[in-house]
């Protein structure tokens, strides 16, 4: 919103006002920024920074409106600096149950408190928090309880700026905290800062918080819609891959590789294909590798720590999606969703399907 300070002052009853000479203008501030602002203000008034000495040329007079306008603008600038500071974000217990947090990562760049409550079918559900890098979303819902079980969202659709982006169950994962549950949605692309996101919950079901079992057969009729705006996407960093992924007699070009404290995102396209890989893409290899006890995705940190999706280790979730048309190259995405919040500067190497695609 633009503010015309002079227009606001014109609405005040200042009645032609008195005059103030430059030698009466004196202000003391702390900090480099304040010094620069002070110098700027005083130079506009014909005085030198830090001085009230009368200038050698003809005295310049400034109206009260002028003085007040500059002062008010200075206050607005200072207030903007304060308002723009990071807002403290404390993750809900559902997120704390899933993640291992990192003191080096500012969670306020990833999370926001939404606190929107919708009631349907006699049940009130609150979208409490959102943790996101605009490719992976963790939605935290505060849920009602009935007969010792939580009533949780069962089917979630997304609208981005009013248009459907994601339908049905897809890449969703449930985990719960104290009267809250979280749903993870992967494989999202092209969501921008401040996009309007609507989470549509079309049905609910029971979740046993003691046994950690989801009960999809016990549906609860209702519809709950929550709208908020996406956080900044700048938490994602684009890095240069080493080259292609070669596996099962097929080769895949890495079109884009980005990382964030929440995950690693790979967009790929098949260059040449083994007939069976045209249908399954990298997903087929993932199934084969993990089923045999191997790791499809491996992330190594600078300190030697190694994370993987090896069965039994499960340091992160690997989600693969894509589209294939007969006799056409397979295009898809690989999303590695961390269970440990990671400082992206700590990533040393990334390996996919036994191919090192990034190395510091």
C-alpha positions as semicolon CSV with decimal commas, in nm:
position;residue;x (nm);y (nm);z (nm)
1;X;0,000;0,000;0,000
2;X;0,137;0,343;-0,098
3;X;0,097;0,631;0,145
4;X;0,098;0,994;0,034
5;X;0,229;1,158;0,350
6;X;0,167;1,509;0,222
7;X;-0,194;1,428;0,144
8;X;-0,239;1,299;0,498
9;X;-0,088;1,616;0,640
10;X;-0,303;1,832;0,416
11;X;-0,601;1,682;0,593
12;X;-0,472;1,813;0,924
13;X;-0,556;2,165;1,048
14;X;-0,208;2,318;1,054
15;X;-0,316;2,665;0,936
16;X;-0,023;2,803;0,736
17;X;0,200;2,720;1,031
18;X;0,516;2,873;1,162
19;X;0,861;2,848;1,011
20;X;1,161;2,666;1,149
21;X;1,520;2,750;1,057
22;X;1,780;2,486;0,980
23;X;1,981;2,573;1,291
24;X;1,691;2,450;1,504
25;X;1,703;2,108;1,343
26;X;1,910;1,866;1,549
27;X;1,869;1,494;1,604
28;X;2,080;1,221;1,759
29;X;2,053;0,857;1,647
30;X;2,241;0,535;1,701
31;X;2,354;0,293;1,432
32;X;2,493;0,331;1,080
33;X;2,153;0,324;0,913
34;X;2,021;0,595;1,142
35;X;2,329;0,807;1,070
36;X;2,269;0,781;0,696
37;X;1,902;0,866;0,738
38;X;1,991;1,157;0,963
39;X;2,239;1,291;0,710
40;X;1,986;1,254;0,432
41;X;1,712;1,432;0,628
42;X;1,937;1,715;0,741
43;X;2,083;1,762;0,393
44;X;1,732;1,806;0,262
45;X;1,680;2,072;0,528
46;X;2,004;2,250;0,436
47;X;2,206;2,144;0,743
48;X;2,512;1,927;0,783
49;X;2,493;1,587;0,956
50;X;2,563;1,610;1,329
51;X;2,578;1,990;1,326
52;X;2,346;2,278;1,412
53;X;2,589;2,544;1,293
54;X;2,434;2,815;1,083
55;X;2,516;2,773;0,715
56;X;2,718;3,047;0,534
57;X;2,455;3,106;0,272
58;X;2,108;3,247;0,292
59;X;1,901;3,091;0,564
60;X;1,666;2,826;0,433
61;X;1,332;2,785;0,607
62;X;1,117;2,476;0,602
63;X;0,750;2,448;0,680
64;X;0,619;2,241;0,969
65;X;0,441;2,019;0,718
66;X;0,775;1,944;0,552
67;X;0,941;1,862;0,885
68;X;0,654;1,640;0,998
69;X;0,636;1,460;0,665
70;X;1,007;1,371;0,668
71;X;0,988;1,266;1,033
72;X;0,681;1,053;0,969
73;X;0,851;0,889;0,672
74;X;1,150;0,812;0,895
75;X;0,921;0,649;1,152
76;X;0,753;0,438;0,882
77;X;1,092;0,320;0,752
78;X;1,204;0,220;1,102
79;X;0,872;0,049;1,168
80;X;0,903;-0,145;0,843
81;X;1,241;-0,274;0,954
82;X;1,088;-0,401;1,277
83;X;0,783;-0,556;1,111
84;X;0,998;-0,726;0,849
85;X;1,198;-0,913;1,111
86;X;1,155;-1,290;1,127
87;X;0,858;-1,413;1,326
88;X;0,939;-1,687;1,575
89;X;0,792;-2,021;1,468
90;X;0,754;-2,308;1,716
91;X;0,671;-2,638;1,542
92;X;0,373;-2,833;1,670
93;X;0,419;-3,165;1,851
94;X;0,313;-3,351;1,535
95;X;0,608;-3,198;1,348
96;X;0,839;-3,258;1,643
97;X;0,740;-3,625;1,635
98;X;0,840;-3,653;1,269
99;X;1,143;-3,424;1,240
100;X;1,482;-3,388;1,398
101;X;1,538;-3,012;1,396
102;X;1,859;-2,823;1,323
103;X;1,966;-2,519;1,526
104;X;2,143;-2,377;1,219
105;X;1,817;-2,352;1,022
106;X;1,579;-2,064;1,088
107;X;1,239;-2,235;1,107
108;X;1,061;-1,902;1,055
109;X;1,169;-1,921;0,687
110;X;0,985;-2,252;0,650
111;X;0,686;-2,243;0,884
112;X;0,385;-2,027;0,945
113;X;0,101;-2,030;1,195
114;X;-0,229;-2,035;1,006
115;X;-0,490;-2,114;1,275
116;X;-0,801;-2,131;1,056
117;X;-1,095;-2,331;1,192
118;X;-1,373;-2,478;0,979
119;X;-1,675;-2,671;1,108
120;X;-1,868;-2,929;0,907
121;X;-2,088;-3,220;1,009
122;X;-2,062;-3,103;1,368
123;X;-1,682;-3,142;1,375
124;X;-1,438;-2,849;1,398
125;X;-1,098;-2,898;1,233
126;X;-0,824;-2,634;1,248
127;X;-0,541;-2,590;0,999
128;X;-0,290;-2,496;1,264
129;X;0,049;-2,475;1,093
130;X;0,212;-2,513;0,753
131;X;0,574;-2,613;0,705
132;X;0,681;-2,575;0,343
133;X;0,940;-2,490;0,082
134;X;0,668;-2,469;-0,185
135;X;0,753;-2,815;-0,321
136;X;0,674;-3,018;-0,010
137;X;0,394;-2,918;0,227
138;X;0,344;-3,039;0,582
139;X;-0,008;-2,945;0,692
140;X;-0,070;-2,965;1,066
141;X;-0,435;-3,003;1,167
142;X;-0,579;-2,977;1,516
143;X;-0,844;-3,246;1,522
144;X;-1,147;-3,327;1,736
145;X;-1,147;-3,648;1,936
146;X;-1,426;-3,902;1,964
147;X;-1,418;-4,233;2,152
148;X;-1,043;-4,201;2,204
149;X;-0,970;-4,153;1,836
150;X;-0,884;-3,840;1,636
151;X;-1,102;-3,735;1,345
152;X;-0,845;-3,650;1,076
153;X;-0,861;-3,533;0,712
154;X;-0,897;-3,837;0,488
155;X;-0,889;-3,686;0,141
156;X;-0,710;-3,363;0,056
157;X;-0,723;-3,159;-0,265
158;X;-0,525;-2,843;-0,337
159;X;-0,625;-2,533;-0,528
160;X;-0,352;-2,289;-0,626
161;X;-0,494;-1,945;-0,708
162;X;-0,833;-2,109;-0,756
163;X;-0,721;-2,390;-0,988
164;X;-0,690;-2,755;-0,891
165;X;-0,329;-2,859;-0,855
166;X;-0,344;-3,189;-0,669
167;X;-0,632;-3,433;-0,644
168;X;-0,700;-3,727;-0,415
169;X;-0,472;-3,922;-0,189
170;X;-0,152;-3,912;-0,397
171;X;0,165;-3,856;-0,197
172;X;0,025;-3,823;0,152
173;X;0,169;-3,943;0,481
174;X;0,006;-3,925;0,824
175;X;0,171;-3,884;1,161
176;X;0,030;-3,743;1,480
177;X;0,110;-3,548;1,791
178;X;-0,110;-3,439;2,079
179;X;-0,459;-3,389;1,927
180;X;-0,293;-3,292;1,601
181;X;-0,205;-3,475;1,282
182;X;0,007;-3,380;0,984
183;X;-0,029;-3,463;0,618
184;X;0,268;-3,446;0,383
185;X;0,215;-3,369;0,015
186;X;0,511;-3,411;-0,221
187;X;0,587;-3,354;-0,588
188;X;0,458;-2,998;-0,612
189;X;0,617;-2,762;-0,861
190;X;0,585;-2,397;-0,972
191;X;0,420;-2,267;-0,655
192;X;0,531;-1,908;-0,608
193;X;0,565;-1,671;-0,317
194;X;0,227;-1,541;-0,196
195;X;0,023;-1,779;-0,417
196;X;-0,322;-1,837;-0,269
197;X;-0,348;-2,198;-0,156
198;X;-0,675;-2,363;-0,062
199;X;-0,663;-2,697;0,119
200;X;-0,990;-2,879;0,055
201;X;-1,069;-3,162;0,294
202;X;-1,354;-3,355;0,136
203;X;-1,390;-3,625;0,399
204;X;-1,250;-3,725;0,736
205;X;-1,178;-4,054;0,909
206;X;-1,066;-4,189;1,243
207;X;-0,702;-4,219;1,351
208;X;-0,609;-4,416;1,663
209;X;-0,345;-4,209;1,837
210;X;-0,240;-4,500;2,058
211;X;-0,190;-4,767;1,793
212;X;-0,093;-4,509;1,527
213;X;-0,336;-4,671;1,289
214;X;-0,544;-4,487;1,029
215;X;-0,897;-4,619;0,982
216;X;-1,004;-4,527;0,627
217;X;-1,317;-4,742;0,642
218;X;-1,473;-4,525;0,913
219;X;-1,559;-4,217;0,711
220;X;-1,691;-3,894;0,858
221;X;-1,906;-3,686;0,624
222;X;-1,813;-3,321;0,587
223;X;-1,619;-3,060;0,393
224;X;-1,353;-2,831;0,539
225;X;-1,174;-2,567;0,327
226;X;-0,872;-2,364;0,440
227;X;-0,712;-2,078;0,245
228;X;-0,373;-1,916;0,314
229;X;-0,083;-1,767;0,118
230;X;0,240;-1,951;0,035
231;X;0,560;-1,847;0,205
232;X;0,869;-1,736;0,013
233;X;1,025;-1,992;-0,219
234;X;1,375;-1,854;-0,170
235;X;1,455;-2,128;0,082
236;X;1,521;-2,353;-0,218
237;X;1,866;-2,336;-0,379
238;X;1,938;-2,445;-0,735
239;X;2,260;-2,645;-0,769
240;X;2,439;-2,782;-1,075
241;X;2,420;-3,160;-1,126
242;X;2,723;-3,354;-1,242
243;X;2,550;-3,503;-1,542
244;X;2,305;-3,774;-1,634
245;X;2,165;-4,073;-1,447
246;X;2,251;-4,400;-1,618
247;X;2,073;-4,713;-1,508
248;X;1,917;-5,031;-1,651
249;X;2,047;-4,949;-1,999
250;X;1,864;-4,615;-1,989
251;X;1,992;-4,261;-1,948
252;X;1,816;-3,968;-1,782
253;X;1,895;-3,597;-1,817
254;X;1,866;-3,395;-1,498
255;X;1,676;-3,087;-1,608
256;X;1,675;-2,920;-1,267
257;X;1,818;-2,994;-0,922
258;X;1,717;-2,790;-0,616
259;X;1,768;-2,838;-0,244
260;X;1,613;-2,695;0,072
261;X;1,622;-2,778;0,444
262;X;1,313;-2,994;0,379
263;X;1,422;-3,191;0,075
264;X;1,592;-3,246;-0,259
265;X;1,398;-3,204;-0,584
266;X;1,500;-3,352;-0,918
267;X;1,327;-3,295;-1,252
268;X;1,444;-3,546;-1,512
269;X;1,382;-3,657;-1,869
270;X;1,471;-3,984;-2,038
271;X;1,731;-3,952;-2,314
272;X;1,735;-4,307;-2,445
273;X;1,530;-4,593;-2,316
274;X;1,519;-4,959;-2,246
275;X;1,168;-5,069;-2,346
276;X;1,063;-5,160;-1,991
277;X;1,204;-4,837;-1,846
278;X;0,987;-4,631;-2,082
279;X;0,689;-4,743;-1,879
280;X;0,834;-4,731;-1,528
281;X;1,110;-4,470;-1,544
282;X;1,321;-4,445;-1,230
283;X;1,032;-4,572;-1,016
284;X;1,090;-4,923;-1,139
285;X;1,454;-4,912;-1,033
286;X;1,360;-4,771;-0,693
287;X;1,128;-5,063;-0,628
288;X;1,389;-5,319;-0,734
289;X;1,673;-5,162;-0,534
290;X;1,486;-5,108;-0,207
291;X;1,322;-5,452;-0,229
292;X;1,667;-5,611;-0,242
293;X;1,780;-5,416;0,065
294;X;1,966;-5,140;-0,115
295;X;1,935;-4,763;-0,115
296;X;1,792;-4,581;-0,416
297;X;1,874;-4,234;-0,279
298;X;2,176;-4,143;-0,064
299;X;2,269;-3,803;0,080
300;X;2,608;-3,751;0,245
301;X;2,690;-3,450;0,464
302;X;3,023;-3,275;0,516
303;X;3,072;-3,439;0,856
304;X;3,041;-3,789;0,708
305;X;2,678;-3,846;0,810
306;X;2,494;-4,054;0,550
307;X;2,116;-4,054;0,501
308;X;1,934;-4,303;0,276
309;X;1,598;-4,460;0,198
310;X;1,732;-4,809;0,261
311;X;1,468;-5,032;0,421
312;X;1,517;-5,026;0,796
313;X;1,702;-4,693;0,782
314;X;1,432;-4,474;0,627
315;X;1,603;-4,140;0,688
316;X;1,375;-3,976;0,434
317;X;1,082;-4,045;0,204
318;X;1,156;-4,081;-0,166
319;X;0,861;-3,999;-0,389
320;X;0,877;-4,046;-0,766
321;X;0,619;-3,931;-1,017
322;X;0,611;-3,893;-1,391
323;X;0,425;-3,931;-1,718
324;X;0,496;-4,171;-2,001
325;X;0,347;-4,194;-2,347
326;X;0,418;-4,487;-2,578
327;X;0,736;-4,431;-2,781
328;X;0,797;-4,098;-2,606
329;X;1,069;-4,008;-2,350
330;X;0,969;-4,050;-1,987
331;X;0,964;-3,726;-1,787
332;X;0,927;-3,714;-1,414
333;X;1,038;-3,593;-1,072
334;X;1,218;-3,740;-0,775
335;X;1,145;-3,579;-0,438
336;X;1,356;-3,670;-0,135
337;X;1,173;-3,547;0,175
338;X;1,400;-3,524;0,479
339;X;1,306;-3,635;0,828
340;X;1,596;-3,429;0,958
341;X;1,595;-3,055;0,892
342;X;1,923;-3,006;0,702
343;X;2,139;-2,702;0,646
344;X;2,185;-2,712;0,267
345;X;2,545;-2,591;0,306
346;X;2,619;-2,922;0,479
347;X;2,527;-3,138;0,177
348;X;2,840;-3,300;0,033
349;X;2,697;-3,539;-0,226
350;X;2,372;-3,677;-0,367
351;X;2,346;-4,024;-0,521
352;X;2,044;-4,150;-0,715
353;X;2,020;-4,507;-0,844
354;X;2,394;-4,565;-0,783
355;X;2,479;-4,252;-0,986
356;X;2,642;-3,954;-0,811
357;X;2,448;-3,654;-0,944
358;X;2,601;-3,390;-0,715
359;X;2,931;-3,365;-0,532
360;X;3,078;-3,062;-0,359
